mmCIF file of C-alpha atoms in Angstrom:
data_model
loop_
_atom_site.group_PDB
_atom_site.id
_atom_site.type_symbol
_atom_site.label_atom_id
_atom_site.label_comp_id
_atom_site.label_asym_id
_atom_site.label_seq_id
_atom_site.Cartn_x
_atom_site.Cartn_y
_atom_site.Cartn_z
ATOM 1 C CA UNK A 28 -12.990 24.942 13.615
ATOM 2 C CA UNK A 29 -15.183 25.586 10.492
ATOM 3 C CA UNK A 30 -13.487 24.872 6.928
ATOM 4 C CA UNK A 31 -13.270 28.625 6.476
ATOM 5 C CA UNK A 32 -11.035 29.441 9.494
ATOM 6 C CA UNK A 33 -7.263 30.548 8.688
ATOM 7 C CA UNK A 34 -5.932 27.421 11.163
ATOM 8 C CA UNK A 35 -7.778 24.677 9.275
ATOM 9 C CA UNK A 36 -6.448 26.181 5.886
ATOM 10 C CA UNK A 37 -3.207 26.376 7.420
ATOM 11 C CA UNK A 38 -3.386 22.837 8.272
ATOM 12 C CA UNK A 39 -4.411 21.573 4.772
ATOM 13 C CA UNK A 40 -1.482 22.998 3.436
ATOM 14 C CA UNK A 41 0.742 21.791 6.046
ATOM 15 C CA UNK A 42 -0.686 18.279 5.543
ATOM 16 C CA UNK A 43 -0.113 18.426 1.445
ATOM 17 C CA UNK A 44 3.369 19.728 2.081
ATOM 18 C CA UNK A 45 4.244 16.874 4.460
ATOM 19 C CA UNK A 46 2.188 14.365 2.470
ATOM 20 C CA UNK A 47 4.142 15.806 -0.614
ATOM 21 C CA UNK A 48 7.668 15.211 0.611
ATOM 22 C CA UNK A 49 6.512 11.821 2.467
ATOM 23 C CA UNK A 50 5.983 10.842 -1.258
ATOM 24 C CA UNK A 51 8.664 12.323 -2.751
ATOM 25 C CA UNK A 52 11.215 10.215 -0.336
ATOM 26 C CA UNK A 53 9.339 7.438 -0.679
ATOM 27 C CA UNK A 54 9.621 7.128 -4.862
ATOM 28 C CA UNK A 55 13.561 8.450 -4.510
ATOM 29 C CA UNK A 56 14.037 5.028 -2.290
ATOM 30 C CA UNK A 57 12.642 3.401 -4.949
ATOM 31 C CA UNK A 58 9.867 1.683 -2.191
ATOM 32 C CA UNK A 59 6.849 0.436 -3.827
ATOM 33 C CA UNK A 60 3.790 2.058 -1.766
ATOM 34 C CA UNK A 61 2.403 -1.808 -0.921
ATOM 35 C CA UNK A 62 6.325 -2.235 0.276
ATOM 36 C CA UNK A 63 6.554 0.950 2.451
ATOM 37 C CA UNK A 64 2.362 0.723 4.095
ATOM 38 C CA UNK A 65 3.679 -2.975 5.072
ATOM 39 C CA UNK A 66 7.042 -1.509 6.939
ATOM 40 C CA UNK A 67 4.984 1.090 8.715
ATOM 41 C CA UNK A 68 2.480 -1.093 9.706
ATOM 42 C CA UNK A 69 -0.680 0.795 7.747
ATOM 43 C CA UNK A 70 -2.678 -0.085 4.942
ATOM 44 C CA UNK A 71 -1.978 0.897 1.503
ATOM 45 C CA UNK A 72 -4.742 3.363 1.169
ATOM 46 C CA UNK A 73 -3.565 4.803 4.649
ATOM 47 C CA UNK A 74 -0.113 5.337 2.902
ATOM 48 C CA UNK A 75 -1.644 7.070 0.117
ATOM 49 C CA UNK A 76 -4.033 9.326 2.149
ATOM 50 C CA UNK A 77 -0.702 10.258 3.552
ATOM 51 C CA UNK A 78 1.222 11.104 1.030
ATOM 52 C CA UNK A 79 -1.941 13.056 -1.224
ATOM 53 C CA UNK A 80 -2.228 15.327 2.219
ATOM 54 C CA UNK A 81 -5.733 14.103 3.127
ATOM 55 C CA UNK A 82 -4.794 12.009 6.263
ATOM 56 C CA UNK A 83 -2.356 13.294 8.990
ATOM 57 C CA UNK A 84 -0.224 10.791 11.008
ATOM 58 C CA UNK A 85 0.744 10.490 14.740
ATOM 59 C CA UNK A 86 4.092 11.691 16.121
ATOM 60 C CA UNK A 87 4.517 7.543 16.738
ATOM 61 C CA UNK A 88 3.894 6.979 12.531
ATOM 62 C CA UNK A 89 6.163 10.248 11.622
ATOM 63 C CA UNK A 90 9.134 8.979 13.058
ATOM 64 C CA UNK A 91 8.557 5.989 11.188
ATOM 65 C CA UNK A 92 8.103 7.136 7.943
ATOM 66 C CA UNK A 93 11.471 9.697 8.651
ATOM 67 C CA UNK A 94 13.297 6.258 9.648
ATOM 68 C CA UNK A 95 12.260 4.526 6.649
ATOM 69 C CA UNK A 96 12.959 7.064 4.248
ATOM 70 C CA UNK A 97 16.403 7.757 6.218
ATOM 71 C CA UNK A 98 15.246 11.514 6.153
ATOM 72 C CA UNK A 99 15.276 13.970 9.442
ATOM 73 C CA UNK A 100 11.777 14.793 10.985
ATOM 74 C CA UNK A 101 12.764 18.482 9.771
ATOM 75 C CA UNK A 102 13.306 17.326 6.260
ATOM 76 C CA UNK A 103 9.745 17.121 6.033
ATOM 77 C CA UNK A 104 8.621 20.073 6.307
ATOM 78 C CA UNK A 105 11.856 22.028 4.575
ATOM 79 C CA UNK A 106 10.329 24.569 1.992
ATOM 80 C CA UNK A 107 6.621 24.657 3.353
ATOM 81 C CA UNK A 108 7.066 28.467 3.904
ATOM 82 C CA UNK A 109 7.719 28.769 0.327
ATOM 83 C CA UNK A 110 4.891 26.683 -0.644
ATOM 84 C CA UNK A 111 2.700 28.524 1.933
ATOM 85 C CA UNK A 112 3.133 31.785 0.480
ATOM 86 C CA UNK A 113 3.467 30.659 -3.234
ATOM 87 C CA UNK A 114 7.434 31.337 -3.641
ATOM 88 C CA UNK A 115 10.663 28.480 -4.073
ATOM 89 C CA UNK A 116 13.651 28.372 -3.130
ATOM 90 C CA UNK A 117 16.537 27.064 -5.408
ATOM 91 C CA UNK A 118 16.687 24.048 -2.844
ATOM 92 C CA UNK A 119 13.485 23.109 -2.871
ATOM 93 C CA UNK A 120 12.380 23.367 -6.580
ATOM 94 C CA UNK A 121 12.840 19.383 -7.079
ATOM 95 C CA UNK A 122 10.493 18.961 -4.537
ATOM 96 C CA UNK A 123 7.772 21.434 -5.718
ATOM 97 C CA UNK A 124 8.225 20.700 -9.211
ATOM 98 C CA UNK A 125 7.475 16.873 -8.291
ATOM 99 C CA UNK A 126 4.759 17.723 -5.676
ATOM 100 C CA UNK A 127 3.054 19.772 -8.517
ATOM 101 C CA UNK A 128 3.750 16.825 -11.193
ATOM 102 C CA UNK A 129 1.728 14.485 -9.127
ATOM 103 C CA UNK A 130 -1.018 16.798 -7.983
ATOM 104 C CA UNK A 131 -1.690 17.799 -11.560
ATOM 105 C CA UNK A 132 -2.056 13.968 -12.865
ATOM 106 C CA UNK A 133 -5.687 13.644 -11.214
ATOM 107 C CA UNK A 134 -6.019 9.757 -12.936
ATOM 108 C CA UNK A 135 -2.571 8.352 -12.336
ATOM 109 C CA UNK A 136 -0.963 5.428 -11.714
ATOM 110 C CA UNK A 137 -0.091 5.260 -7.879
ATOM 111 C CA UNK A 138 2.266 1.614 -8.556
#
């Protein structure tokens, strides 16, 4: 599949979204990233490949991180139609509005 084709762009936003909300979770627990890549059983820069979209997980690691973060496997991926097609729901603003917060801050901190 060549970098132009509608499925891989599909799946790059798929993986952000995911990646996006994995995060999002993750800081609302409170879970240091060193804290939560030592639960799952990855390395740190795994975790954060992960959660910036660039690395997709197994079905095996997904239920892990949904345990951890005491979220549903669907919880996920709640709003990625919206952020597909550029529109928000009223439910999922906090989300997108952190997602973008993060994506925008090219330098940050990730502790």
């Amino acid at each position: 599949m060549n970098d132009n084709d509608d499925g891989s762009a599909h799946a790059y936003v798929v993986d952000q979204h995911v990646g996006y909300r994995m995060r999002f979770a993750r800081e609302r627990m409170q879970l240091k990233p060193e804290f939560a890549a030592n639960v799952l059983g990855i390395s740190l820069s795994e975790l954060l490949d992960i959660e910036a979209g660039l690395k997709r997980t197994s079905p095996e690691l997904f239920l892990k991180f949904a345990e951890l973060y005491d979220r549903s496997a669907g919880w996920f991926f709640v709003g990625l139609t919206e952020s597909a097609s550029g529109e928000s729901s009223n439910e999922d603003s906090t989300v997108i509005d952190f997602a973008q917060a993060r994506f925008a801050k090219k330098g940050n901190n990730r502790s």
